[in-house]
PDB file of C-alpha atoms in Angstrom:
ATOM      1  CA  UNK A 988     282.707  26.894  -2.596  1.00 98.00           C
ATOM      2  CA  UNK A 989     282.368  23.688  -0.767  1.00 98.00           C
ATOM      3  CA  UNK A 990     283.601  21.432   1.841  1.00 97.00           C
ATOM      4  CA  UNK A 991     286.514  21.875   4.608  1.00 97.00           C
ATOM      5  CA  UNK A 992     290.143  23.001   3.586  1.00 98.00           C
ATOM      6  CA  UNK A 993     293.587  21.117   5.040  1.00 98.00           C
ATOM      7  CA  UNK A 994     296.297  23.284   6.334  1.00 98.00           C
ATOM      8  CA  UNK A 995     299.395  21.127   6.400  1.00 97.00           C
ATOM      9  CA  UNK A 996     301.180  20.342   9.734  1.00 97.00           C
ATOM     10  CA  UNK A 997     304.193  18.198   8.028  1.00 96.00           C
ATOM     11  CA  UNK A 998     303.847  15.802   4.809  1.00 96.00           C
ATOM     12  CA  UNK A 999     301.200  13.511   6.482  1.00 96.00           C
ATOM     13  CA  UNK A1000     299.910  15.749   8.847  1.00 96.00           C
ATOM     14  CA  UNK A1001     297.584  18.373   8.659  1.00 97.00           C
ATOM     15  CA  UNK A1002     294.957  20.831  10.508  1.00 96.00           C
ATOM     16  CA  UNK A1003     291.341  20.395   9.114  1.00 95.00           C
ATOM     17  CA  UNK A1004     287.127  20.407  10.039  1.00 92.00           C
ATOM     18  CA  UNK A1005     283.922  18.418  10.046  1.00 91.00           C
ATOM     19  CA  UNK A1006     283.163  20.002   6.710  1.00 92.00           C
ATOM     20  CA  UNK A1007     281.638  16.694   4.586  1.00 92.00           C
ATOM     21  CA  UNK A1008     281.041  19.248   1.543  1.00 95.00           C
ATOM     22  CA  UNK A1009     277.539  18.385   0.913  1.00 94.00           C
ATOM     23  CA  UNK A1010     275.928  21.490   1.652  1.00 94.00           C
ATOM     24  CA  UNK A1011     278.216  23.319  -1.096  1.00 96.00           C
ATOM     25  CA  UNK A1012     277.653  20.315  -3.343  1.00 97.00           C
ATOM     26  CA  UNK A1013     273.709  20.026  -3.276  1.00 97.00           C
ATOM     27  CA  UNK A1014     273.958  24.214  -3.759  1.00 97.00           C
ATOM     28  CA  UNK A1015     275.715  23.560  -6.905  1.00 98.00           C
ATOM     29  CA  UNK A1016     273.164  21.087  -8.136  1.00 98.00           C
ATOM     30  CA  UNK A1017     270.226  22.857  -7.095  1.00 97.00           C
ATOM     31  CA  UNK A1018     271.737  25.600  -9.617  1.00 98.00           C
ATOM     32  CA  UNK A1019     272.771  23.337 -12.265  1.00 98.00           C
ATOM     33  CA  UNK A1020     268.890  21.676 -12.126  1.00 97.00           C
ATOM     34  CA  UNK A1021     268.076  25.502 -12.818  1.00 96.00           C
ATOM     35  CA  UNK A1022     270.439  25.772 -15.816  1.00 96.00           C
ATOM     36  CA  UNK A1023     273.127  27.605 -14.537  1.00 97.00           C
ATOM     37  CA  UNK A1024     276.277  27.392 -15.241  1.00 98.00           C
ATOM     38  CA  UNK A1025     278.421  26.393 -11.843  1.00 98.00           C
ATOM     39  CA  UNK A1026     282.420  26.156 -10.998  1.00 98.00           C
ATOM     40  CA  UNK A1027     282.144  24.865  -7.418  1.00 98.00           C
ATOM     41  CA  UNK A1028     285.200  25.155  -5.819  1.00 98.00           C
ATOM     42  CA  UNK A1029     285.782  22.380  -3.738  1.00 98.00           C
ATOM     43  CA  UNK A1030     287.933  21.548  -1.057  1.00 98.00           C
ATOM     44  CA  UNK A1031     289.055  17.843  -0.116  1.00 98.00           C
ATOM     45  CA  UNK A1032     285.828  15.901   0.361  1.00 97.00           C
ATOM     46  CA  UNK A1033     283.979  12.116  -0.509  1.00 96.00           C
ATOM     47  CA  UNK A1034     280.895  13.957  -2.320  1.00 96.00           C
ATOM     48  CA  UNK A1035     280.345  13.333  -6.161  1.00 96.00           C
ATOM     49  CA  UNK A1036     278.564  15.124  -8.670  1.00 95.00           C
ATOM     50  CA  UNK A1037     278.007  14.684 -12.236  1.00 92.00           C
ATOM     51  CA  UNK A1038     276.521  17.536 -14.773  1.00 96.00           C
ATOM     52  CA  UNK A1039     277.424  19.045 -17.742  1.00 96.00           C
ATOM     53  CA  UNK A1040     276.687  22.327 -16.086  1.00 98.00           C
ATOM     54  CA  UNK A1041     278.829  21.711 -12.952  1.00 98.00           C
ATOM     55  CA  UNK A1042     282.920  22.736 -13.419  1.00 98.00           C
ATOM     56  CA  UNK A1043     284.514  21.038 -10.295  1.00 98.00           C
ATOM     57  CA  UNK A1044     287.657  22.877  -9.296  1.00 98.00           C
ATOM     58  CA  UNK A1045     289.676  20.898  -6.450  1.00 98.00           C
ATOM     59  CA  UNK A1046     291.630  22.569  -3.909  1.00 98.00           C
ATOM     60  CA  UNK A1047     293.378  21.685  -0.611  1.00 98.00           C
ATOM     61  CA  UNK A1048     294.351  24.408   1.847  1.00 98.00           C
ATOM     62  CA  UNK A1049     292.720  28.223   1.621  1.00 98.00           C
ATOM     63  CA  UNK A1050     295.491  29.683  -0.265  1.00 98.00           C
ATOM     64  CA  UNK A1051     294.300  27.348  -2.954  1.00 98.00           C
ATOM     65  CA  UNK A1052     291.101  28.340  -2.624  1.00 98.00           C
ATOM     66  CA  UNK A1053     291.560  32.046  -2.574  1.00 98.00           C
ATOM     67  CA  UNK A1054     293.724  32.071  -5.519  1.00 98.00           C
ATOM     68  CA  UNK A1055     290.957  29.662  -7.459  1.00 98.00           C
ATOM     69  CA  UNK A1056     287.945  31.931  -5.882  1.00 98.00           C
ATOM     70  CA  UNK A1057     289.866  35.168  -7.615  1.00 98.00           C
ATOM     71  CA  UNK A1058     290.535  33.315 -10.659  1.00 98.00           C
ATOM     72  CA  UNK A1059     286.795  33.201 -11.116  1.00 97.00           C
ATOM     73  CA  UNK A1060     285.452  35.247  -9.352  1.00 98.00           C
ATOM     74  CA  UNK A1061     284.857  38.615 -12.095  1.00 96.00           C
ATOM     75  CA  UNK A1062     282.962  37.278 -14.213  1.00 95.00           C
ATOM     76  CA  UNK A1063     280.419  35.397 -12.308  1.00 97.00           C
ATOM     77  CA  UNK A1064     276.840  36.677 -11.106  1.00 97.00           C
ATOM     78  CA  UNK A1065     276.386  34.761  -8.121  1.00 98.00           C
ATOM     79  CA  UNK A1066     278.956  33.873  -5.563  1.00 98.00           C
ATOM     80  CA  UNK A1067     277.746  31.266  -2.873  1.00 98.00           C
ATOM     81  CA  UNK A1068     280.897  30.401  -0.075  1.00 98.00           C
ATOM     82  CA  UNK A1069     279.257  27.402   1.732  1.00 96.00           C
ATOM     83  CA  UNK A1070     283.065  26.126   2.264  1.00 97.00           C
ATOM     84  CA  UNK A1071     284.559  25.674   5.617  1.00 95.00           C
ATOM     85  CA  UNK A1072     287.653  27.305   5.201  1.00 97.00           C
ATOM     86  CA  UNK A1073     290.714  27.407   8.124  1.00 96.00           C
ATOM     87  CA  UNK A1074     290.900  30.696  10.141  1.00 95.00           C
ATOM     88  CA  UNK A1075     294.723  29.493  10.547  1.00 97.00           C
ATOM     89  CA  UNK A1076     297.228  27.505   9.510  1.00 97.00           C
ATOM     90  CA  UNK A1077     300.594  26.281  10.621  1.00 97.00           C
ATOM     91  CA  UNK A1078     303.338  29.121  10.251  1.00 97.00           C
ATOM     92  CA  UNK A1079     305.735  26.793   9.192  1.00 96.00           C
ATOM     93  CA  UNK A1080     305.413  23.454   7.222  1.00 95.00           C
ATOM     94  CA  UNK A1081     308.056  20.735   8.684  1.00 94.00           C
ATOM     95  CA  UNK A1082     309.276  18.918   5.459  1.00 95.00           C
ATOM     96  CA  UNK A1083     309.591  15.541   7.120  1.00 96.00           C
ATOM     97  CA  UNK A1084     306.972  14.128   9.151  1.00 95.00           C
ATOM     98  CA  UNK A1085     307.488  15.436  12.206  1.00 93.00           C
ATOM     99  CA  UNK A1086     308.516  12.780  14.986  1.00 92.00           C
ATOM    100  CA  UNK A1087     306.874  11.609  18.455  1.00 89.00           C
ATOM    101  CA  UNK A1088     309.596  12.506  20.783  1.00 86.00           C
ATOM    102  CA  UNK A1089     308.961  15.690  23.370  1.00 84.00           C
ATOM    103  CA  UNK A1090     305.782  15.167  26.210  1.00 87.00           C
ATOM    104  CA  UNK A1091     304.833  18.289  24.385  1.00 90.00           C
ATOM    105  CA  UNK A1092     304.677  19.807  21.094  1.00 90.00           C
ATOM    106  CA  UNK A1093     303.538  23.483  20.380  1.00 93.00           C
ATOM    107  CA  UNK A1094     302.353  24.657  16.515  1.00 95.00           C
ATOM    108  CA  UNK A1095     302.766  28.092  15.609  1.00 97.00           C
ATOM    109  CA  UNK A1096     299.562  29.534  13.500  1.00 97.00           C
ATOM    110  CA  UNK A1097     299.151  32.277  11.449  1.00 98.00           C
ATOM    111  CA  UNK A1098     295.848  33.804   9.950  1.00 97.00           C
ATOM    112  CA  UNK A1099     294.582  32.477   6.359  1.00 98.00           C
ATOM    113  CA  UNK A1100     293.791  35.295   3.580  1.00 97.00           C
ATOM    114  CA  UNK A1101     289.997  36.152   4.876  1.00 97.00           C
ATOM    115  CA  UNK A1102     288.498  34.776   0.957  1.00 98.00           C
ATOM    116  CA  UNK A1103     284.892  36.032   1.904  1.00 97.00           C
ATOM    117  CA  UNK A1104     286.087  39.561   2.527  1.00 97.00           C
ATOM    118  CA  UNK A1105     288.085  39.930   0.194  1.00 98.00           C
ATOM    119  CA  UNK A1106     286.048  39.157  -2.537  1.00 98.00           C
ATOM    120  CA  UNK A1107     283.176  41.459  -0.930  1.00 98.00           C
ATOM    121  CA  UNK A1108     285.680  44.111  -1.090  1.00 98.00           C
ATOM    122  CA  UNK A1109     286.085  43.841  -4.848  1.00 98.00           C
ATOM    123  CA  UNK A1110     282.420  42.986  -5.701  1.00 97.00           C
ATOM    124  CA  UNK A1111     280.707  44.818  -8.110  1.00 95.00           C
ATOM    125  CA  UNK A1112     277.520  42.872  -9.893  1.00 92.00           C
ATOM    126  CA  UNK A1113     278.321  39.700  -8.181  1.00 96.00           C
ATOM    127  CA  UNK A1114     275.636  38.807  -5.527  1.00 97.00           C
ATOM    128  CA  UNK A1115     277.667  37.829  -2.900  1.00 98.00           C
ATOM    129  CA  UNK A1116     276.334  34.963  -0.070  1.00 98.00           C
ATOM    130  CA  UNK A1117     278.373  34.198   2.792  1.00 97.00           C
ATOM    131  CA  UNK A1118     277.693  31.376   5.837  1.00 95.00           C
ATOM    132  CA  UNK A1119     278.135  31.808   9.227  1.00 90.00           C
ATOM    133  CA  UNK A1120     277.939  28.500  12.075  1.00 82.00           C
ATOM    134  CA  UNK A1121     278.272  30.277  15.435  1.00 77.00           C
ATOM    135  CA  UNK A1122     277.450  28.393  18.599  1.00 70.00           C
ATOM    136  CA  UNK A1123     276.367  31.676  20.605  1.00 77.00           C
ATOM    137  CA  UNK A1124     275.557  35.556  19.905  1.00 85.00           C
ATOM    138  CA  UNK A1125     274.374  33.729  16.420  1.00 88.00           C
ATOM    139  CA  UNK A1126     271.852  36.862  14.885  1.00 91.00           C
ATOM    140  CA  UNK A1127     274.185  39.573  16.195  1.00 93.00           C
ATOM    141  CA  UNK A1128     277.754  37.799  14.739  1.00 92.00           C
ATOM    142  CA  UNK A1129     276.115  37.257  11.608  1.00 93.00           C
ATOM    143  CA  UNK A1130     275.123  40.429  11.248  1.00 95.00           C
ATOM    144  CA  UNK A1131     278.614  41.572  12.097  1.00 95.00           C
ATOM    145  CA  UNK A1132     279.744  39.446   9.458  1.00 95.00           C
ATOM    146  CA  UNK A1133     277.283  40.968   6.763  1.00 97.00           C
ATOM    147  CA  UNK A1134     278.432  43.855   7.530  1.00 96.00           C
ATOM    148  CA  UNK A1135     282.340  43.334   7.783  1.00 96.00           C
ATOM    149  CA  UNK A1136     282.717  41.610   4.300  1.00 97.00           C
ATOM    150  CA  UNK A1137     280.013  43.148   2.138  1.00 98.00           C
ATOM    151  CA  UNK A1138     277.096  40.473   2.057  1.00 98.00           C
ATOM    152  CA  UNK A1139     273.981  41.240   0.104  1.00 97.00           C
ATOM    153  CA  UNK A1140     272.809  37.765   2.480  1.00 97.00           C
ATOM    154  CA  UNK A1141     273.968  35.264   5.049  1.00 97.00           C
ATOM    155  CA  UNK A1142     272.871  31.650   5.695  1.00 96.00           C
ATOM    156  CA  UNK A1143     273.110  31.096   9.499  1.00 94.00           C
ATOM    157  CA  UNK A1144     273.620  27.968  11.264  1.00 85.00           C
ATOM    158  CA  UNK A1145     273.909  27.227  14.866  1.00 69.00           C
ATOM    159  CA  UNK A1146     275.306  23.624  16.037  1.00 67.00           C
ATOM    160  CA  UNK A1147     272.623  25.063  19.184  1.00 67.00           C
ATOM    161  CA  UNK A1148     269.943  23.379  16.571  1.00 64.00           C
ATOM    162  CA  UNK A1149     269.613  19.713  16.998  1.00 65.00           C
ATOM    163  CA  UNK A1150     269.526  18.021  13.351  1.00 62.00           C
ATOM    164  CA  UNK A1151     272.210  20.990  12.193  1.00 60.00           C
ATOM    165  CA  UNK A1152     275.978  21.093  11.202  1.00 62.00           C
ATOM    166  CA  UNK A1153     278.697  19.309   9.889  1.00 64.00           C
ATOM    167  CA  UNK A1154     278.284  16.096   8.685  1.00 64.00           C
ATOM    168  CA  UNK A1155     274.445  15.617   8.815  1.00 76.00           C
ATOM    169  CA  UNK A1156     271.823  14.757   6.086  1.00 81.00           C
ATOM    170  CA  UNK A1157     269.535  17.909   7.130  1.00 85.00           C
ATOM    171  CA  UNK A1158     270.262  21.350   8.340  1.00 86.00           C
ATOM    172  CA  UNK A1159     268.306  23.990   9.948  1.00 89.00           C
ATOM    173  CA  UNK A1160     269.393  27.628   8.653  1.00 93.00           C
ATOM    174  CA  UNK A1161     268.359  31.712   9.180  1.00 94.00           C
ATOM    175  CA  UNK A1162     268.261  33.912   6.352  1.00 97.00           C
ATOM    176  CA  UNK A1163     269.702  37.498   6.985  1.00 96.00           C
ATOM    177  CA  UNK A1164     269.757  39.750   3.954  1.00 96.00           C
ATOM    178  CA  UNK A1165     272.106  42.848   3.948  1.00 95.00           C
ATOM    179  CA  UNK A1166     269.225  45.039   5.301  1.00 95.00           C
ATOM    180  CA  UNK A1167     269.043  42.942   8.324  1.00 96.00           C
ATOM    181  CA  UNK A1168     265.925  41.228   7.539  1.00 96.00           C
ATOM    182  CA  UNK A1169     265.172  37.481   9.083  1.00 96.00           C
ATOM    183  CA  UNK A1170     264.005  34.810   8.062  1.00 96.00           C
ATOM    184  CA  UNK A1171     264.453  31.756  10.265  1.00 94.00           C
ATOM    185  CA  UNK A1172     263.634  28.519   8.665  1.00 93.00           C
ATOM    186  CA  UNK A1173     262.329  24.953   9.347  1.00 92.00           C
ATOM    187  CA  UNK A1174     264.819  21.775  10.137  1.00 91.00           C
ATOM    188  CA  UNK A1175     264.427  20.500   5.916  1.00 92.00           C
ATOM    189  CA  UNK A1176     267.295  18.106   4.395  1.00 93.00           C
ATOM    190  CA  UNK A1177     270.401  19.586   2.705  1.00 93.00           C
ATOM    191  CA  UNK A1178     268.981  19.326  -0.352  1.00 95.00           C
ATOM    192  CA  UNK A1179     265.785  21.507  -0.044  1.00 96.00           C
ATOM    193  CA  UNK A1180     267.530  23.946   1.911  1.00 95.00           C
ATOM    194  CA  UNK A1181     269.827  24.455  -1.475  1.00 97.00           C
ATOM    195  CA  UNK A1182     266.679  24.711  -2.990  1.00 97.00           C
ATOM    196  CA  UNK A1183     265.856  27.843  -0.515  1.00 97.00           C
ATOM    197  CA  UNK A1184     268.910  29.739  -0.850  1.00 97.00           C
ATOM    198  CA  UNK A1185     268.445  29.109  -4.667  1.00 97.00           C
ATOM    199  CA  UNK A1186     264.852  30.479  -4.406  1.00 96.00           C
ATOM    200  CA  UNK A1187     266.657  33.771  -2.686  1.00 96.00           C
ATOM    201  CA  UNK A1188     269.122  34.273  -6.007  1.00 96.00           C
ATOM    202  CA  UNK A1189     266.119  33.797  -8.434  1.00 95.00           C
ATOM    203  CA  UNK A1190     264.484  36.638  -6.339  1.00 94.00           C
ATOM    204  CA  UNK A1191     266.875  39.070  -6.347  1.00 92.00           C
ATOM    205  CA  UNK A1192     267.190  39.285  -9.449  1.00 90.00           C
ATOM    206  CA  UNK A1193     263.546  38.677 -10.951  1.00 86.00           C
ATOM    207  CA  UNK A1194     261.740  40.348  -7.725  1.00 71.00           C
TER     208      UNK A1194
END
């Protein structure tokens, strides 16, 4: 999966993230350069790409992407969920755009469907790789997170790291595999650090 998802406020309107997709995107072409066939679920973003081996599916909002991530998701090996995807979204859609008028406005949210976890709690041979950007208690959340939706590994970021984070050519990342093991990893561009979590499939299952 790839790039932020929109949760809809009113017909123009909606809530959304710094998510510019490319990390997602340069995962799925570091797997297509490796011959592997790739459905990258993407949410709304500018980034291109352009293989044979790449199926782009495009969503908007996380229900979209849940339903598109379950669609898939049983009969793939690998399952890589670099997208951004809303923790909440508006309870209620208005369906006109909603008019400046009160000093103040209040928006009701309501949880998203949690897409990591639930397709942890249905994996079976998939090999299942989650992110995690936290801005404090980074090693211990992420392990949390392992933990709390089935991950056999987690790519951490922390916007603590200068040259890290949304909307940046380069990113700066931690391994942590399911058995807590870490790896923390130098500031490389997006690109090469696709290449590393790439390198981490190929070993699981040739290792």
């Amino acid at each position: 999966t790839a790039g932020p998802t929109y949760e809809a406020i009113d017909p123009v309107r909606f809530i959304g993230n710094h998510s510019s997709g490319k990390m997602g995107y340069d995962i799925a072409v570091s797997a297509a350069n490796l011959g592997a066939s790739v459905i990258l679920v993407s949410g709304p973003t500018n980034c291109k790409v352009q293989s044979s081996l790449i199926e782009v599916i495009p969503v908007v909002s996380a229900e979209e992407m849940y339903k598109a991530c379950h669609e898939y998701y049983a009969d793939v090996d690998v399952a890589i969920a670099a997208a951004a995807v809303a923790d909440y979204r508006p309870k209620i859609m208005a369906s006109q755009k909603i008019k400046k008028a009160a000093e103040e406005f209040t928006i009701e949210l309501e949880k998203t469907k949690d897409i990591l976890a639930s397709l942890g709690a249905i994996k079976k041979k998939q090999f299942l790789i989650g992110f995690a950007l936290e801005t404090e208690n980074e090693i211990e959340n992420a392990k949390l997170k392992i933990q709390k939706k089935n991950l056999d590994l987690i790519v951490l970021n922390s916007l603590q790291d200068i040259g890290a984070g949304f909307g940046k050519p380069t990113n700066k990342v931690t391994f942590i595999d399911k058995f807590f093991n870490i790896e923390p990893m130098d500031l490389k561009s997006k690109e090469a650090v696709a290449d590393d979590i790439l390198n981490k499939v190929i070993a699981f299952f040739y290792e």
